[in-house]
Amino acid sequence: MRIIRTKNYEEMSHAAAQLIAAQITLKPNCVLGLATGSSPVGAYQQLIQWYEQGKLDFSAVRSVNLDEYAGLTPDHDQSYAYFMRHNLFDHVNIDLANTNVPSGISGDDECTRYDQLIANFGGIDLQLLGLGVNGHIGFNEPDDHFSLGTHKVTLTESTREANKRFFASLDEVPTHAYTMGTRDILQARRVVMVASGENKAEAVKQAFFGPITPSMPASILQFHPDFVLVADEAALSLI
Ligand code: F6R
């Protein structure tokens, strides 16, 4: 595990975008595992800027997103499919047909289909992650075991609470989601996590400087052979 320590969110975003850009340069048809939420937005903005300057080409890139809320259609403005178009896909030359987000409305067959899709791609070259305040990765919440493939989860109150800022009220935050499993994430050849802000400091400390345990799902990344944590000073303030 490597840690890239940055001063603030802006520097963190720049450093993470450099790793993603390096992956695209190394393998133009790479498979990127992508995340939503506040943490990766700055990195996506940097990638868009490099694309606009002619420094990056997404034309052969393929992508698989980590997760989607159950019950939201891709055109719902809080769906993760919508988020990805709005924050990245609509602004670069990626072929939308090569982008994938789990369907929130297809039912449980979606889980098998999504894992098969990842397998057919030959796995993920670089997986980008954020970190939940309770240590979740994707929507793999604290549990008594590490999850395997894509599955449907019940969101914890802490996660719904953390995500309610994007919705009109807590009642509107979906109660369930589809997420890649911990095994799917760990099988990516490279994993890059972005973490920013004091509210992530406790999770960073427990996940990467404590025991490997499914009660802190991100802790399993300690086992990954090519894991980089890109975090700002606030997120690293407890270590
Ligand atoms: C998003 C995802 C989540 C977030 C996490 C942190 O696709 O899978 O695990 O990465 O909830 O969210 P932010 O970045 O909003 O603090």
mmCIF file of C-alpha atoms and ligand atoms in Angstrom:
data_model
loop_
_atom_site.group_PDB
_atom_site.id
_atom_site.type_symbol
_atom_site.label_atom_id
_atom_site.label_comp_id
_atom_site.label_asym_id
_atom_site.label_seq_id
_atom_site.Cartn_x
_atom_site.Cartn_y
_atom_site.Cartn_z
ATOM 1 C CA MET A 1 0.000 0.000 0.000
ATOM 2 C CA ARG A 2 1.246 3.464 -0.917
ATOM 3 C CA ILE A 3 -0.028 6.764 0.449
ATOM 4 C CA ILE A 4 0.119 9.983 -1.545
ATOM 5 C CA ARG A 5 -0.313 12.806 0.932
ATOM 6 C CA THR A 6 -1.685 16.060 -0.462
ATOM 7 C CA LYS A 7 -2.444 19.448 1.033
ATOM 8 C CA ASN A 8 -6.102 19.653 0.107
ATOM 9 C CA TYR A 9 -8.919 18.361 -2.103
ATOM 10 C CA GLU A 10 -7.600 20.127 -5.195
ATOM 11 C CA GLU A 11 -4.145 18.549 -4.925
ATOM 12 C CA MET A 12 -5.675 15.181 -4.118
ATOM 13 C CA SER A 13 -7.817 15.387 -7.251
ATOM 14 C CA HIS A 14 -4.825 16.326 -9.395
ATOM 15 C CA ALA A 15 -2.722 13.446 -8.038
ATOM 16 C CA ALA A 16 -5.528 10.898 -8.552
ATOM 17 C CA ALA A 17 -6.225 12.192 -12.069
ATOM 18 C CA GLN A 18 -2.543 11.721 -12.894
ATOM 19 C CA LEU A 19 -2.764 8.040 -11.957
ATOM 20 C CA ILE A 20 -5.899 7.546 -14.070
ATOM 21 C CA ALA A 21 -4.357 9.426 -17.002
ATOM 22 C CA ALA A 22 -1.235 7.262 -16.714
ATOM 23 C CA GLN A 23 -3.431 4.152 -16.905
ATOM 24 C CA ILE A 24 -5.180 5.428 -20.056
ATOM 25 C CA THR A 25 -1.851 6.343 -21.650
ATOM 26 C CA LEU A 26 -0.381 2.943 -20.808
ATOM 27 C CA LYS A 27 -3.393 1.042 -22.161
ATOM 28 C CA PRO A 28 -5.785 3.134 -24.282
ATOM 29 C CA ASN A 29 -8.499 0.455 -24.190
ATOM 30 C CA CYS A 30 -8.191 -0.050 -20.436
ATOM 31 C CA VAL A 31 -11.126 -0.945 -18.213
ATOM 32 C CA LEU A 32 -11.657 1.744 -15.599
ATOM 33 C CA GLY A 33 -13.704 0.985 -12.504
ATOM 34 C CA LEU A 34 -15.341 4.281 -11.577
ATOM 35 C CA ALA A 35 -16.961 5.742 -8.489
ATOM 36 C CA THR A 36 -19.483 8.491 -7.787
ATOM 37 C CA GLY A 37 -19.862 10.744 -4.733
ATOM 38 C CA SER A 38 -18.041 13.973 -3.884
ATOM 39 C CA SER A 39 -14.529 12.533 -3.626
ATOM 40 C CA PRO A 40 -13.782 11.784 -7.321
ATOM 41 C CA VAL A 41 -15.484 14.850 -8.856
ATOM 42 C CA GLY A 42 -12.308 16.968 -8.794
ATOM 43 C CA ALA A 43 -10.320 14.183 -10.465
ATOM 44 C CA TYR A 44 -12.986 13.905 -13.175
ATOM 45 C CA GLN A 45 -12.802 17.681 -13.731
ATOM 46 C CA GLN A 46 -9.034 17.442 -14.164
ATOM 47 C CA LEU A 47 -9.392 14.574 -16.645
ATOM 48 C CA ILE A 48 -11.938 16.613 -18.627
ATOM 49 C CA GLN A 49 -9.506 19.536 -18.740
ATOM 50 C CA TRP A 50 -6.686 17.336 -20.050
ATOM 51 C CA TYR A 51 -9.055 15.878 -22.651
ATOM 52 C CA GLU A 52 -10.046 19.387 -23.789
ATOM 53 C CA GLN A 53 -6.361 20.273 -24.097
ATOM 54 C CA GLY A 54 -5.830 17.248 -26.352
ATOM 55 C CA LYS A 55 -3.695 15.420 -23.793
ATOM 56 C CA LEU A 56 -6.009 12.469 -23.185
ATOM 57 C CA ASP A 57 -8.030 10.224 -25.464
ATOM 58 C CA PHE A 58 -10.949 8.219 -24.042
ATOM 59 C CA SER A 59 -12.121 6.802 -27.394
ATOM 60 C CA ALA A 60 -11.137 3.214 -26.578
ATOM 61 C CA VAL A 61 -11.640 3.335 -22.794
ATOM 62 C CA ARG A 62 -14.217 1.020 -21.265
ATOM 63 C CA SER A 63 -15.737 1.609 -17.852
ATOM 64 C CA VAL A 64 -17.675 -0.175 -15.151
ATOM 65 C CA ASN A 65 -19.128 1.763 -12.258
ATOM 66 C CA LEU A 66 -19.221 0.437 -8.758
ATOM 67 C CA ASP A 67 -22.842 0.863 -7.827
ATOM 68 C CA GLU A 68 -26.337 2.210 -8.353
ATOM 69 C CA TYR A 69 -29.322 2.944 -6.141
ATOM 70 C CA ALA A 70 -32.085 0.336 -6.382
ATOM 71 C CA GLY A 71 -35.243 1.733 -7.949
ATOM 72 C CA LEU A 72 -33.676 4.726 -9.729
ATOM 73 C CA THR A 73 -33.794 4.840 -13.531
ATOM 74 C CA PRO A 74 -30.694 6.052 -15.419
ATOM 75 C CA ASP A 75 -32.390 9.404 -16.155
ATOM 76 C CA HIS A 76 -33.211 10.108 -12.485
ATOM 77 C CA ASP A 77 -31.032 13.070 -11.537
ATOM 78 C CA GLN A 78 -29.748 11.310 -8.400
ATOM 79 C CA SER A 79 -28.961 8.037 -10.155
ATOM 80 C CA TYR A 80 -25.308 7.189 -10.487
ATOM 81 C CA ALA A 81 -25.775 6.672 -14.238
ATOM 82 C CA TYR A 82 -26.885 10.316 -14.479
ATOM 83 C CA PHE A 83 -24.027 11.429 -12.201
ATOM 84 C CA MET A 84 -21.438 9.805 -14.468
ATOM 85 C CA ARG A 85 -22.809 11.396 -17.631
ATOM 86 C CA HIS A 86 -23.025 14.781 -15.941
ATOM 87 C CA ASN A 87 -19.590 14.669 -14.256
ATOM 88 C CA LEU A 88 -17.495 12.861 -16.869
ATOM 89 C CA PHE A 89 -18.932 10.951 -19.816
ATOM 90 C CA ASP A 90 -20.702 13.879 -21.524
ATOM 91 C CA HIS A 91 -17.504 15.921 -21.475
ATOM 92 C CA VAL A 92 -14.954 13.505 -22.967
ATOM 93 C CA ASN A 93 -14.834 11.323 -26.090
ATOM 94 C CA ILE A 94 -15.684 8.064 -24.330
ATOM 95 C CA ASP A 95 -18.147 5.930 -26.313
ATOM 96 C CA LEU A 96 -21.270 5.746 -24.106
ATOM 97 C CA ALA A 97 -21.783 2.193 -25.364
ATOM 98 C CA ASN A 98 -18.523 1.297 -23.608
ATOM 99 C CA THR A 99 -19.682 2.687 -20.249
ATOM 100 C CA ASN A 100 -21.501 0.551 -17.730
ATOM 101 C CA VAL A 101 -23.362 1.275 -14.512
ATOM 102 C CA PRO A 102 -25.339 -1.459 -12.741
ATOM 103 C CA SER A 103 -29.046 -1.153 -13.505
ATOM 104 C CA GLY A 104 -31.097 -0.095 -10.496
ATOM 105 C CA ILE A 105 -34.308 -1.385 -12.013
ATOM 106 C CA SER A 106 -33.542 -4.772 -13.573
ATOM 107 C CA GLY A 107 -33.930 -6.962 -10.501
ATOM 108 C CA ASP A 108 -31.605 -9.591 -9.139
ATOM 109 C CA ASP A 109 -30.510 -10.993 -12.535
ATOM 110 C CA GLU A 110 -28.534 -7.774 -12.848
ATOM 111 C CA CYS A 111 -25.959 -9.046 -10.356
ATOM 112 C CA THR A 112 -24.988 -12.069 -12.461
ATOM 113 C CA ARG A 113 -25.066 -10.023 -15.666
ATOM 114 C CA TYR A 114 -22.756 -7.374 -14.184
ATOM 115 C CA ASP A 115 -20.181 -9.853 -12.896
ATOM 116 C CA GLN A 116 -20.231 -11.597 -16.284
ATOM 117 C CA LEU A 117 -19.667 -8.259 -17.984
ATOM 118 C CA ILE A 118 -16.598 -7.564 -15.833
ATOM 119 C CA ALA A 119 -15.306 -11.077 -16.539
ATOM 120 C CA ASN A 120 -15.876 -10.628 -20.304
ATOM 121 C CA PHE A 121 -13.810 -7.429 -20.147
ATOM 122 C CA GLY A 122 -10.962 -9.483 -18.680
ATOM 123 C CA GLY A 123 -11.241 -7.708 -15.327
ATOM 124 C CA ILE A 124 -10.659 -4.137 -14.250
ATOM 125 C CA ASP A 125 -7.328 -2.416 -14.900
ATOM 126 C CA LEU A 126 -7.752 0.448 -12.444
ATOM 127 C CA GLN A 127 -10.493 0.783 -9.853
ATOM 128 C CA LEU A 128 -11.152 4.234 -8.397
ATOM 129 C CA LEU A 129 -12.764 4.298 -4.951
ATOM 130 C CA GLY A 130 -14.093 6.732 -2.393
ATOM 131 C CA LEU A 131 -14.322 5.835 1.284
ATOM 132 C CA GLY A 132 -17.517 5.798 3.315
ATOM 133 C CA VAL A 133 -17.414 7.385 6.784
ATOM 134 C CA ASN A 134 -18.182 3.899 8.110
ATOM 135 C CA GLY A 135 -15.438 2.329 5.976
ATOM 136 C CA HIS A 136 -17.629 1.135 3.119
ATOM 137 C CA ILE A 137 -16.238 0.695 -0.398
ATOM 138 C CA GLY A 138 -18.769 0.726 -3.209
ATOM 139 C CA PHE A 139 -21.837 0.042 -1.110
ATOM 140 C CA ASN A 140 -20.214 -2.831 0.740
ATOM 141 C CA GLU A 141 -21.283 -1.883 4.243
ATOM 142 C CA PRO A 142 -19.753 -3.141 7.523
ATOM 143 C CA ASP A 143 -20.729 -6.796 7.960
ATOM 144 C CA ASP A 144 -19.516 -10.040 9.508
ATOM 145 C CA HIS A 145 -17.999 -11.257 6.212
ATOM 146 C CA PHE A 146 -16.466 -9.753 3.077
ATOM 147 C CA SER A 147 -18.814 -9.842 0.080
ATOM 148 C CA LEU A 148 -18.036 -11.612 -3.187
ATOM 149 C CA GLY A 149 -19.697 -10.546 -6.456
ATOM 150 C CA THR A 150 -22.243 -7.882 -7.380
ATOM 151 C CA HIS A 151 -25.206 -7.976 -5.011
ATOM 152 C CA LYS A 152 -28.109 -6.000 -3.620
ATOM 153 C CA VAL A 153 -27.557 -4.321 -0.251
ATOM 154 C CA THR A 154 -29.605 -2.558 2.364
ATOM 155 C CA LEU A 155 -27.999 0.820 2.966
ATOM 156 C CA THR A 156 -27.124 1.619 6.570
ATOM 157 C CA GLU A 157 -28.683 4.639 8.218
ATOM 158 C CA SER A 158 -25.224 6.272 8.403
ATOM 159 C CA THR A 159 -24.781 5.950 4.628
ATOM 160 C CA ARG A 160 -28.302 7.222 3.886
ATOM 161 C CA GLU A 161 -27.661 10.082 6.288
ATOM 162 C CA ALA A 162 -24.316 10.898 4.592
ATOM 163 C CA ASN A 163 -25.947 10.844 1.133
ATOM 164 C CA LYS A 164 -29.097 12.776 1.986
ATOM 165 C CA ARG A 165 -27.341 16.026 0.997
ATOM 166 C CA PHE A 166 -28.036 15.079 -2.617
ATOM 167 C CA PHE A 167 -31.783 14.507 -2.074
ATOM 168 C CA ALA A 168 -34.667 16.733 -0.977
ATOM 169 C CA SER A 169 -35.017 14.777 2.283
ATOM 170 C CA LEU A 170 -33.813 11.605 4.020
ATOM 171 C CA ASP A 171 -37.080 9.871 3.034
ATOM 172 C CA GLU A 172 -36.137 10.205 -0.621
ATOM 173 C CA VAL A 173 -32.756 8.468 -0.204
ATOM 174 C CA PRO A 174 -33.210 4.910 -1.509
ATOM 175 C CA THR A 175 -32.997 2.160 1.107
ATOM 176 C CA HIS A 176 -31.244 -0.344 -1.188
ATOM 177 C CA ALA A 177 -28.513 -0.363 -3.813
ATOM 178 C CA TYR A 178 -26.695 -2.688 -6.195
ATOM 179 C CA THR A 179 -22.948 -2.796 -5.727
ATOM 180 C CA MET A 180 -19.929 -4.652 -7.019
ATOM 181 C CA GLY A 181 -18.739 -6.998 -4.311
ATOM 182 C CA THR A 182 -15.545 -6.720 -2.311
ATOM 183 C CA ARG A 183 -14.032 -9.559 -4.334
ATOM 184 C CA ASP A 184 -14.831 -7.755 -7.606
ATOM 185 C CA ILE A 185 -13.045 -4.668 -6.275
ATOM 186 C CA LEU A 186 -10.052 -6.582 -4.916
ATOM 187 C CA GLN A 187 -9.597 -8.367 -8.249
ATOM 188 C CA ALA A 188 -8.875 -5.071 -10.018
ATOM 189 C CA ARG A 189 -5.222 -4.950 -11.049
ATOM 190 C CA ARG A 190 -4.748 -1.472 -9.523
ATOM 191 C CA VAL A 191 -6.843 0.306 -6.916
ATOM 192 C CA VAL A 192 -6.734 4.051 -6.256
ATOM 193 C CA MET A 193 -8.729 5.547 -3.385
ATOM 194 C CA VAL A 194 -9.390 9.244 -2.899
ATOM 195 C CA ALA A 195 -10.158 10.495 0.614
ATOM 196 C CA SER A 196 -10.567 14.101 1.656
ATOM 197 C CA GLY A 197 -11.666 15.926 4.770
ATOM 198 C CA GLU A 198 -11.712 15.450 8.510
ATOM 199 C CA ASN A 199 -14.884 13.367 8.421
ATOM 200 C CA LYS A 200 -12.871 10.590 6.692
ATOM 201 C CA ALA A 201 -9.970 10.644 9.166
ATOM 202 C CA GLU A 202 -11.346 8.020 11.557
ATOM 203 C CA ALA A 203 -12.209 5.635 8.693
ATOM 204 C CA VAL A 204 -8.734 6.104 7.159
ATOM 205 C CA LYS A 205 -7.096 5.331 10.497
ATOM 206 C CA GLN A 206 -9.173 2.243 11.200
ATOM 207 C CA ALA A 207 -9.124 0.874 7.640
ATOM 208 C CA PHE A 208 -5.414 1.230 6.914
ATOM 209 C CA PHE A 209 -3.780 1.280 10.336
ATOM 210 C CA GLY A 210 -5.985 -1.261 12.098
ATOM 211 C CA PRO A 211 -6.929 -4.917 11.675
ATOM 212 C CA ILE A 212 -8.322 -6.345 8.433
ATOM 213 C CA THR A 213 -11.971 -6.949 9.281
ATOM 214 C CA PRO A 214 -15.298 -6.949 7.420
ATOM 215 C CA SER A 215 -16.615 -4.532 10.038
ATOM 216 C CA MET A 216 -14.334 -2.017 8.288
ATOM 217 C CA PRO A 217 -14.717 -3.149 4.630
ATOM 218 C CA ALA A 218 -11.954 -0.923 3.207
ATOM 219 C CA SER A 219 -9.414 -2.625 5.484
ATOM 220 C CA ILE A 220 -9.176 -5.541 3.021
ATOM 221 C CA LEU A 221 -7.327 -3.180 0.660
ATOM 222 C CA GLN A 222 -4.284 -3.671 2.916
ATOM 223 C CA PHE A 223 -3.990 -7.033 1.109
ATOM 224 C CA HIS A 224 -4.073 -5.553 -2.382
ATOM 225 C CA PRO A 225 -0.693 -5.682 -4.179
ATOM 226 C CA ASP A 226 -1.178 -2.351 -5.982
ATOM 227 C CA PHE A 227 -3.248 -0.069 -3.785
ATOM 228 C CA VAL A 228 -2.663 3.702 -3.614
ATOM 229 C CA LEU A 229 -4.446 5.918 -1.107
ATOM 230 C CA VAL A 230 -4.504 9.534 -2.281
ATOM 231 C CA ALA A 231 -5.568 11.554 0.736
ATOM 232 C CA ASP A 232 -5.365 15.114 1.940
ATOM 233 C CA GLU A 233 -3.942 16.268 5.268
ATOM 234 C CA ALA A 234 -7.360 16.448 6.904
ATOM 235 C CA ALA A 235 -8.171 12.835 6.008
ATOM 236 C CA LEU A 236 -4.741 11.779 7.291
ATOM 237 C CA SER A 237 -4.946 13.887 10.446
ATOM 238 C CA LEU A 238 -5.366 10.932 12.822
ATOM 239 C CA ILE A 239 -2.367 8.929 11.624
HETATM 240 C C1 F6R B 1 -19.804 5.803 -4.805
HETATM 241 C C2 F6R B 1 -19.454 4.816 -3.798
HETATM 242 C C3 F6R B 1 -19.308 5.167 -2.356
HETATM 243 C C4 F6R B 1 -18.589 6.486 -2.111
HETATM 244 C C5 F6R B 1 -18.492 6.767 -0.616
HETATM 245 C C6 F6R B 1 -17.842 8.110 -0.333
HETATM 246 O O1 F6R B 1 -19.899 5.204 -6.083
HETATM 247 O O2 F6R B 1 -19.310 3.691 -4.143
HETATM 248 O O3 F6R B 1 -18.597 4.122 -1.723
HETATM 249 O O4 F6R B 1 -17.310 6.431 -2.676
HETATM 250 O O5 F6R B 1 -19.770 6.764 -0.056
HETATM 251 O O6 F6R B 1 -18.676 9.118 -0.809
HETATM 252 P P1 F6R B 1 -18.174 10.625 -0.905
HETATM 253 O O7 F6R B 1 -17.087 10.660 -1.899
HETATM 254 O O8 F6R B 1 -19.399 11.400 -1.383
HETATM 255 O O9 F6R B 1 -17.744 11.026 0.455
#
